[in-house]
Amino acid sequence: FPQYNSYCTNQINSTETVQKLLKTNASFVEFTKLMEAMAECNRQDIQSYLIKPFQRVTRYPLLLKELLKQTSRNSKDYQHLSDSI
């Protein structure tokens, strides 16, 4: 996934940029506070949204392993699941 690779490569830059803007840009601070207060944003700050892609990807192997445990060895999907891990 080229987009994910690019995201990972630039993650430190995005975090540093957010930190800088939170210290130097009042409009950005106001915007982030408004977004954090919205129910649609689950009251999460911008940093938590920046880290979500990492958290999701690290859960996939765990989910696949659990799925494999629950899959019969006779299932046509068993080998595909096993290979994916």
mmCIF file of N, CA, C and O in Angstrom:
data_model
loop_
_atom_site.group_PDB
_atom_site.id
_atom_site.type_symbol
_atom_site.label_atom_id
_atom_site.label_comp_id
_atom_site.label_asym_id
_atom_site.label_seq_id
_atom_site.Cartn_x
_atom_site.Cartn_y
_atom_site.Cartn_z
ATOM 1 N N PHE A 1 0.825 -1.184 0.000
ATOM 2 C CA PHE A 1 0.000 0.000 0.000
ATOM 3 C C PHE A 1 0.871 1.250 0.000
ATOM 4 O O PHE A 1 1.364 1.652 1.056
ATOM 5 N N PRO A 2 1.063 1.860 -1.130
ATOM 6 C CA PRO A 2 1.941 3.034 -1.179
ATOM 7 C C PRO A 2 1.448 4.186 -0.295
ATOM 8 O O PRO A 2 2.244 4.910 0.300
ATOM 9 N N GLN A 3 0.132 4.362 -0.175
ATOM 10 C CA GLN A 3 -0.388 5.453 0.655
ATOM 11 C C GLN A 3 -0.048 5.223 2.119
ATOM 12 O O GLN A 3 0.313 6.159 2.838
ATOM 13 N N TYR A 4 -0.157 3.987 2.561
ATOM 14 C CA TYR A 4 0.156 3.685 3.955
ATOM 15 C C TYR A 4 1.651 3.883 4.224
ATOM 16 O O TYR A 4 2.032 4.427 5.255
ATOM 17 N N ASN A 5 2.482 3.443 3.294
ATOM 18 C CA ASN A 5 3.923 3.645 3.450
ATOM 19 C C ASN A 5 4.263 5.128 3.549
ATOM 20 O O ASN A 5 5.072 5.534 4.378
ATOM 21 N N SER A 6 3.634 5.902 2.707
ATOM 22 C CA SER A 6 3.859 7.346 2.735
ATOM 23 C C SER A 6 3.389 7.932 4.074
ATOM 24 O O SER A 6 4.060 8.771 4.673
ATOM 25 N N TYR A 7 2.237 7.478 4.537
ATOM 26 C CA TYR A 7 1.703 7.947 5.815
ATOM 27 C C TYR A 7 2.682 7.633 6.946
ATOM 28 O O TYR A 7 2.985 8.483 7.778
ATOM 29 N N CYS A 8 3.174 6.408 6.966
ATOM 30 C CA CYS A 8 4.115 5.990 8.015
ATOM 31 C C CYS A 8 5.400 6.801 7.961
ATOM 32 O O CYS A 8 5.920 7.236 8.995
ATOM 33 N N THR A 9 5.887 7.003 6.768
ATOM 34 C CA THR A 9 7.128 7.757 6.587
ATOM 35 C C THR A 9 6.980 9.186 7.100
ATOM 36 O O THR A 9 7.916 9.750 7.670
ATOM 37 N N ASN A 10 5.812 9.756 6.923
ATOM 38 C CA ASN A 10 5.590 11.156 7.286
ATOM 39 C C ASN A 10 4.924 11.346 8.640
ATOM 40 O O ASN A 10 4.617 12.478 9.021
ATOM 41 N N GLN A 11 4.726 10.279 9.374
ATOM 42 C CA GLN A 11 4.021 10.368 10.648
ATOM 43 C C GLN A 11 4.737 11.276 11.639
ATOM 44 O O GLN A 11 4.105 12.090 12.301
ATOM 45 N N ILE A 12 6.038 11.164 11.738
ATOM 46 C CA ILE A 12 6.790 12.020 12.664
ATOM 47 C C ILE A 12 6.637 13.486 12.260
ATOM 48 O O ILE A 12 6.428 14.355 13.111
ATOM 49 N N ASN A 13 6.701 13.751 10.950
ATOM 50 C CA ASN A 13 6.523 15.128 10.469
ATOM 51 C C ASN A 13 5.149 15.668 10.834
ATOM 52 O O ASN A 13 5.021 16.826 11.246
ATOM 53 N N SER A 14 4.122 14.842 10.689
ATOM 54 C CA SER A 14 2.768 15.317 10.992
ATOM 55 C C SER A 14 2.618 15.600 12.484
ATOM 56 O O SER A 14 2.018 16.601 12.874
ATOM 57 N N THR A 15 3.187 14.736 13.305
ATOM 58 C CA THR A 15 3.121 14.952 14.751
ATOM 59 C C THR A 15 3.854 16.239 15.140
ATOM 60 O O THR A 15 3.333 17.040 15.935
ATOM 61 N N GLU A 16 5.023 16.440 14.583
ATOM 62 C CA GLU A 16 5.787 17.655 14.884
ATOM 63 C C GLU A 16 5.065 18.898 14.390
ATOM 64 O O GLU A 16 5.063 19.931 15.067
ATOM 65 N N THR A 17 4.437 18.795 13.229
ATOM 66 C CA THR A 17 3.696 19.930 12.681
ATOM 67 C C THR A 17 2.516 20.286 13.570
ATOM 68 O O THR A 17 2.275 21.466 13.860
ATOM 69 N N VAL A 18 1.791 19.280 14.033
ATOM 70 C CA VAL A 18 0.660 19.539 14.930
ATOM 71 C C VAL A 18 1.150 20.189 16.214
ATOM 72 O O VAL A 18 0.560 21.172 16.684
ATOM 73 N N GLN A 19 2.214 19.668 16.788
ATOM 74 C CA GLN A 19 2.753 20.241 18.022
ATOM 75 C C GLN A 19 3.154 21.708 17.814
ATOM 76 O O GLN A 19 2.871 22.562 18.658
ATOM 77 N N LYS A 20 3.804 21.972 16.700
ATOM 78 C CA LYS A 20 4.221 23.352 16.395
ATOM 79 C C LYS A 20 3.001 24.271 16.248
ATOM 80 O O LYS A 20 2.971 25.374 16.796
ATOM 81 N N LEU A 21 1.997 23.797 15.515
ATOM 82 C CA LEU A 21 0.802 24.614 15.310
ATOM 83 C C LEU A 21 0.037 24.843 16.609
ATOM 84 O O LEU A 21 -0.522 25.928 16.816
ATOM 85 N N LEU A 22 0.021 23.849 17.478
ATOM 86 C CA LEU A 22 -0.653 24.026 18.761
ATOM 87 C C LEU A 22 0.039 25.080 19.628
ATOM 88 O O LEU A 22 -0.595 25.715 20.462
ATOM 89 N N LYS A 23 1.335 25.276 19.408
ATOM 90 C CA LYS A 23 2.085 26.271 20.178
ATOM 91 C C LYS A 23 2.064 27.660 19.546
ATOM 92 O O LYS A 23 2.231 28.659 20.235
ATOM 93 N N THR A 24 1.866 27.708 18.211
ATOM 94 C CA THR A 24 2.067 28.984 17.517
ATOM 95 C C THR A 24 0.857 29.526 16.768
ATOM 96 O O THR A 24 0.888 30.664 16.319
ATOM 97 N N ASN A 25 -0.188 28.744 16.615
ATOM 98 C CA ASN A 25 -1.290 29.161 15.761
ATOM 99 C C ASN A 25 -2.610 29.110 16.534
ATOM 100 O O ASN A 25 -3.200 28.045 16.723
ATOM 101 N N ALA A 26 -3.070 30.254 16.952
ATOM 102 C CA ALA A 26 -4.294 30.340 17.760
ATOM 103 C C ALA A 26 -5.515 29.811 17.005
ATOM 104 O O ALA A 26 -6.394 29.172 17.601
ATOM 105 N N SER A 27 -5.577 30.054 15.713
ATOM 106 C CA SER A 27 -6.710 29.560 14.924
ATOM 107 C C SER A 27 -6.731 28.033 14.889
ATOM 108 O O SER A 27 -7.797 27.419 14.983
ATOM 109 N N PHE A 28 -5.561 27.450 14.792
ATOM 110 C CA PHE A 28 -5.469 25.984 14.783
ATOM 111 C C PHE A 28 -5.887 25.423 16.144
ATOM 112 O O PHE A 28 -6.626 24.435 16.214
ATOM 113 N N VAL A 29 -5.444 26.057 17.209
ATOM 114 C CA VAL A 29 -5.824 25.627 18.556
ATOM 115 C C VAL A 29 -7.337 25.708 18.716
ATOM 116 O O VAL A 29 -7.978 24.768 19.215
ATOM 117 N N GLU A 30 -7.923 26.807 18.281
ATOM 118 C CA GLU A 30 -9.375 26.985 18.379
ATOM 119 C C GLU A 30 -10.099 25.913 17.562
ATOM 120 O O GLU A 30 -11.070 25.311 18.035
ATOM 121 N N PHE A 31 -9.627 25.670 16.349
ATOM 122 C CA PHE A 31 -10.230 24.656 15.495
ATOM 123 C C PHE A 31 -10.172 23.271 16.152
ATOM 124 O O PHE A 31 -11.164 22.556 16.198
ATOM 125 N N THR A 32 -9.002 22.900 16.678
ATOM 126 C CA THR A 32 -8.878 21.571 17.283
ATOM 127 C C THR A 32 -9.761 21.436 18.520
ATOM 128 O O THR A 32 -10.343 20.381 18.755
ATOM 129 N N LYS A 33 -9.897 22.493 19.287
ATOM 130 C CA LYS A 33 -10.777 22.457 20.459
ATOM 131 C C LYS A 33 -12.231 22.279 20.052
ATOM 132 O O LYS A 33 -12.981 21.518 20.677
ATOM 133 N N LEU A 34 -12.629 22.960 18.982
ATOM 134 C CA LEU A 34 -13.996 22.797 18.485
ATOM 135 C C LEU A 34 -14.242 21.370 18.010
ATOM 136 O O LEU A 34 -15.296 20.783 18.289
ATOM 137 N N MET A 35 -13.280 20.820 17.295
ATOM 138 C CA MET A 35 -13.428 19.454 16.789
ATOM 139 C C MET A 35 -13.461 18.432 17.930
ATOM 140 O O MET A 35 -14.247 17.500 17.912
ATOM 141 N N GLU A 36 -12.610 18.628 18.923
ATOM 142 C CA GLU A 36 -12.575 17.717 20.068
ATOM 143 C C GLU A 36 -13.893 17.725 20.836
ATOM 144 O O GLU A 36 -14.277 16.716 21.416
ATOM 145 N N ALA A 37 -14.575 18.858 20.821
ATOM 146 C CA ALA A 37 -15.834 18.975 21.555
ATOM 147 C C ALA A 37 -17.006 18.341 20.812
ATOM 148 O O ALA A 37 -18.050 18.090 21.413
ATOM 149 N N MET A 38 -16.828 18.063 19.545
ATOM 150 C CA MET A 38 -17.921 17.498 18.746
ATOM 151 C C MET A 38 -18.121 16.017 19.069
ATOM 152 O O MET A 38 -17.166 15.244 19.157
ATOM 153 N N ALA A 39 -19.369 15.641 19.235
ATOM 154 C CA ALA A 39 -19.695 14.234 19.509
ATOM 155 C C ALA A 39 -19.223 13.336 18.368
ATOM 156 O O ALA A 39 -18.785 12.209 18.596
ATOM 157 N N GLU A 40 -19.287 13.841 17.136
ATOM 158 C CA GLU A 40 -18.865 13.049 15.972
ATOM 159 C C GLU A 40 -17.385 12.689 16.019
ATOM 160 O O GLU A 40 -16.958 11.722 15.397
ATOM 161 N N CYS A 41 -16.615 13.466 16.730
ATOM 162 C CA CYS A 41 -15.177 13.206 16.861
ATOM 163 C C CYS A 41 -14.867 12.366 18.090
ATOM 164 O O CYS A 41 -13.701 12.158 18.423
ATOM 165 N N ASN A 42 -15.910 11.893 18.755
ATOM 166 C CA ASN A 42 -15.747 11.049 19.944
ATOM 167 C C ASN A 42 -14.866 11.691 21.009
ATOM 168 O O ASN A 42 -14.166 11.013 21.741
ATOM 169 N N ARG A 43 -14.857 13.017 21.020
ATOM 170 C CA ARG A 43 -14.087 13.772 22.011
ATOM 171 C C ARG A 43 -12.586 13.442 21.983
ATOM 172 O O ARG A 43 -11.897 13.545 22.977
ATOM 173 N N GLN A 44 -12.100 13.035 20.833
ATOM 174 C CA GLN A 44 -10.682 12.694 20.701
ATOM 175 C C GLN A 44 -9.912 13.856 20.099
ATOM 176 O O GLN A 44 -10.434 14.599 19.276
ATOM 177 N N ASP A 45 -8.668 13.974 20.499
ATOM 178 C CA ASP A 45 -7.846 15.046 19.950
ATOM 179 C C ASP A 45 -7.226 14.617 18.614
ATOM 180 O O ASP A 45 -7.311 13.455 18.221
ATOM 181 N N ILE A 46 -6.622 15.563 17.954
ATOM 182 C CA ILE A 46 -6.072 15.307 16.623
ATOM 183 C C ILE A 46 -4.955 14.256 16.658
ATOM 184 O O ILE A 46 -4.816 13.456 15.745
ATOM 185 N N GLN A 47 -4.183 14.238 17.731
ATOM 186 C CA GLN A 47 -3.096 13.259 17.843
ATOM 187 C C GLN A 47 -3.636 11.830 17.838
ATOM 188 O O GLN A 47 -3.030 10.926 17.256
ATOM 189 N N SER A 48 -4.776 11.626 18.476
ATOM 190 C CA SER A 48 -5.332 10.265 18.512
ATOM 191 C C SER A 48 -5.765 9.814 17.117
ATOM 192 O O SER A 48 -5.676 8.627 16.796
ATOM 193 N N TYR A 49 -6.189 10.744 16.295
ATOM 194 C CA TYR A 49 -6.549 10.381 14.919
ATOM 195 C C TYR A 49 -5.317 10.108 14.063
ATOM 196 O O TYR A 49 -5.356 9.276 13.165
ATOM 197 N N LEU A 50 -4.233 10.791 14.361
ATOM 198 C CA LEU A 50 -3.010 10.557 13.597
ATOM 199 C C LEU A 50 -2.408 9.182 13.887
ATOM 200 O O LEU A 50 -1.755 8.595 13.034
ATOM 201 N N ILE A 51 -2.640 8.643 15.070
ATOM 202 C CA ILE A 51 -2.055 7.360 15.450
ATOM 203 C C ILE A 51 -2.953 6.172 15.078
ATOM 204 O O ILE A 51 -2.495 5.031 15.015
ATOM 205 N N LYS A 52 -4.219 6.413 14.789
ATOM 206 C CA LYS A 52 -5.160 5.320 14.498
ATOM 207 C C LYS A 52 -4.690 4.353 13.412
ATOM 208 O O LYS A 52 -4.823 3.139 13.586
ATOM 209 N N PRO A 53 -4.159 4.814 12.304
ATOM 210 C CA PRO A 53 -3.725 3.842 11.285
ATOM 211 C C PRO A 53 -2.676 2.855 11.793
ATOM 212 O O PRO A 53 -2.689 1.690 11.420
ATOM 213 N N PHE A 54 -1.801 3.309 12.675
ATOM 214 C CA PHE A 54 -0.793 2.406 13.246
ATOM 215 C C PHE A 54 -1.452 1.378 14.158
ATOM 216 O O PHE A 54 -1.123 0.201 14.129
ATOM 217 N N GLN A 55 -2.383 1.847 14.966
ATOM 218 C CA GLN A 55 -3.055 0.948 15.896
ATOM 219 C C GLN A 55 -3.854 -0.118 15.155
ATOM 220 O O GLN A 55 -3.867 -1.277 15.561
ATOM 221 N N ARG A 56 -4.504 0.265 14.095
ATOM 222 C CA ARG A 56 -5.303 -0.704 13.342
ATOM 223 C C ARG A 56 -4.437 -1.778 12.704
ATOM 224 O O ARG A 56 -4.751 -2.957 12.769
ATOM 225 N N VAL A 57 -3.373 -1.374 12.074
ATOM 226 C CA VAL A 57 -2.513 -2.333 11.381
ATOM 227 C C VAL A 57 -1.900 -3.325 12.363
ATOM 228 O O VAL A 57 -1.784 -4.510 12.056
ATOM 229 N N THR A 58 -1.545 -2.868 13.531
ATOM 230 C CA THR A 58 -0.936 -3.789 14.496
ATOM 231 C C THR A 58 -1.957 -4.791 15.047
ATOM 232 O O THR A 58 -1.569 -5.851 15.532
ATOM 233 N N ARG A 59 -3.227 -4.484 14.945
ATOM 234 C CA ARG A 59 -4.258 -5.423 15.408
ATOM 235 C C ARG A 59 -4.568 -6.524 14.401
ATOM 236 O O ARG A 59 -5.072 -7.571 14.773
ATOM 237 N N TYR A 60 -4.289 -6.302 13.140
ATOM 238 C CA TYR A 60 -4.630 -7.295 12.119
ATOM 239 C C TYR A 60 -4.022 -8.666 12.375
ATOM 240 O O TYR A 60 -4.736 -9.672 12.298
ATOM 241 N N PRO A 61 -2.740 -8.782 12.693
ATOM 242 C CA PRO A 61 -2.198 -10.124 12.963
ATOM 243 C C PRO A 61 -2.916 -10.817 14.127
ATOM 244 O O PRO A 61 -3.166 -12.018 14.069
ATOM 245 N N LEU A 62 -3.259 -10.060 15.157
ATOM 246 C CA LEU A 62 -3.971 -10.651 16.296
ATOM 247 C C LEU A 62 -5.343 -11.155 15.875
ATOM 248 O O LEU A 62 -5.760 -12.252 16.265
ATOM 249 N N LEU A 63 -6.036 -10.365 15.089
ATOM 250 C CA LEU A 63 -7.351 -10.780 14.607
ATOM 251 C C LEU A 63 -7.261 -11.999 13.697
ATOM 252 O O LEU A 63 -8.066 -12.926 13.803
ATOM 253 N N LEU A 64 -6.267 -12.002 12.826
ATOM 254 C CA LEU A 64 -6.105 -13.143 11.927
ATOM 255 C C LEU A 64 -5.744 -14.416 12.692
ATOM 256 O O LEU A 64 -6.232 -15.507 12.362
ATOM 257 N N LYS A 65 -4.912 -14.301 13.704
ATOM 258 C CA LYS A 65 -4.559 -15.473 14.512
ATOM 259 C C LYS A 65 -5.781 -16.031 15.225
ATOM 260 O O LYS A 65 -5.968 -17.245 15.292
ATOM 261 N N GLU A 66 -6.600 -15.151 15.756
ATOM 262 C CA GLU A 66 -7.818 -15.600 16.432
ATOM 263 C C GLU A 66 -8.787 -16.234 15.443
ATOM 264 O O GLU A 66 -9.414 -17.251 15.728
ATOM 265 N N LEU A 67 -8.896 -15.645 14.283
ATOM 266 C CA LEU A 67 -9.755 -16.206 13.244
ATOM 267 C C LEU A 67 -9.261 -17.585 12.825
ATOM 268 O O LEU A 67 -10.055 -18.515 12.635
ATOM 269 N N LEU A 68 -7.966 -17.737 12.721
ATOM 270 C CA LEU A 68 -7.380 -19.023 12.363
ATOM 271 C C LEU A 68 -7.708 -20.084 13.417
ATOM 272 O O LEU A 68 -8.040 -21.222 13.084
ATOM 273 N N LYS A 69 -7.643 -19.699 14.688
ATOM 274 C CA LYS A 69 -7.988 -20.637 15.763
ATOM 275 C C LYS A 69 -9.425 -21.136 15.644
ATOM 276 O O LYS A 69 -9.716 -22.277 15.986
ATOM 277 N N GLN A 70 -10.293 -20.251 15.177
ATOM 278 C CA GLN A 70 -11.714 -20.581 15.090
ATOM 279 C C GLN A 70 -12.101 -21.260 13.776
ATOM 280 O O GLN A 70 -13.247 -21.657 13.596
ATOM 281 N N THR A 71 -11.141 -21.394 12.874
ATOM 282 C CA THR A 71 -11.403 -21.965 11.551
ATOM 283 C C THR A 71 -10.975 -23.431 11.523
ATOM 284 O O THR A 71 -9.882 -23.774 11.961
ATOM 285 N N SER A 72 -11.839 -24.254 11.016
ATOM 286 C CA SER A 72 -11.536 -25.686 10.896
ATOM 287 C C SER A 72 -10.375 -25.890 9.928
ATOM 288 O O SER A 72 -10.295 -25.227 8.888
ATOM 289 N N ARG A 73 -9.500 -26.845 10.260
ATOM 290 C CA ARG A 73 -8.376 -27.160 9.377
ATOM 291 C C ARG A 73 -8.863 -27.687 8.028
ATOM 292 O O ARG A 73 -8.137 -27.618 7.039
ATOM 293 N N ASN A 74 -10.069 -28.178 7.980
ATOM 294 C CA ASN A 74 -10.640 -28.707 6.735
ATOM 295 C C ASN A 74 -11.238 -27.609 5.853
ATOM 296 O O ASN A 74 -11.586 -27.853 4.709
ATOM 297 N N SER A 75 -11.335 -26.417 6.407
ATOM 298 C CA SER A 75 -11.918 -25.306 5.653
ATOM 299 C C SER A 75 -10.984 -24.865 4.530
ATOM 300 O O SER A 75 -9.762 -24.865 4.679
ATOM 301 N N LYS A 76 -11.597 -24.472 3.422
ATOM 302 C CA LYS A 76 -10.800 -23.964 2.301
ATOM 303 C C LYS A 76 -10.090 -22.660 2.654
ATOM 304 O O LYS A 76 -9.102 -22.282 2.047
ATOM 305 N N ASP A 77 -10.572 -21.973 3.683
ATOM 306 C CA ASP A 77 -9.978 -20.704 4.102
ATOM 307 C C ASP A 77 -8.799 -20.875 5.053
ATOM 308 O O ASP A 77 -8.030 -19.937 5.257
ATOM 309 N N TYR A 78 -8.656 -22.043 5.632
ATOM 310 C CA TYR A 78 -7.626 -22.239 6.650
ATOM 311 C C TYR A 78 -6.225 -21.913 6.123
ATOM 312 O O TYR A 78 -5.478 -21.181 6.754
ATOM 313 N N GLN A 79 -5.887 -22.447 4.979
ATOM 314 C CA GLN A 79 -4.540 -22.229 4.439
ATOM 315 C C GLN A 79 -4.315 -20.754 4.088
ATOM 316 O O GLN A 79 -3.249 -20.196 4.319
ATOM 317 N N HIS A 80 -5.342 -20.107 3.548
ATOM 318 C CA HIS A 80 -5.214 -18.682 3.216
ATOM 319 C C HIS A 80 -4.976 -17.854 4.492
ATOM 320 O O HIS A 80 -4.128 -16.944 4.479
ATOM 321 N N LEU A 81 -5.694 -18.163 5.524
ATOM 322 C CA LEU A 81 -5.502 -17.454 6.793
ATOM 323 C C LEU A 81 -4.108 -17.722 7.348
ATOM 324 O O LEU A 81 -3.418 -16.803 7.784
ATOM 325 N N SER A 82 -3.714 -18.960 7.298
ATOM 326 C CA SER A 82 -2.384 -19.329 7.784
ATOM 327 C C SER A 82 -1.289 -18.602 7.008
ATOM 328 O O SER A 82 -0.338 -18.094 7.598
ATOM 329 N N ASP A 83 -1.435 -18.536 5.709
ATOM 330 C CA ASP A 83 -0.452 -17.840 4.866
ATOM 331 C C ASP A 83 -0.422 -16.338 5.139
ATOM 332 O O ASP A 83 0.618 -15.696 5.011
ATOM 333 N N SER A 84 -1.551 -15.798 5.519
ATOM 334 C CA SER A 84 -1.640 -14.347 5.724
ATOM 335 C C SER A 84 -0.927 -13.899 6.988
ATOM 336 O O SER A 84 -0.583 -12.738 7.138
ATOM 337 N N ILE A 85 -0.743 -14.822 7.891
ATOM 338 C CA ILE A 85 -0.095 -14.487 9.165
ATOM 339 C C ILE A 85 1.385 -14.640 8.963
ATOM 340 O O ILE A 85 2.227 -13.953 9.230
#
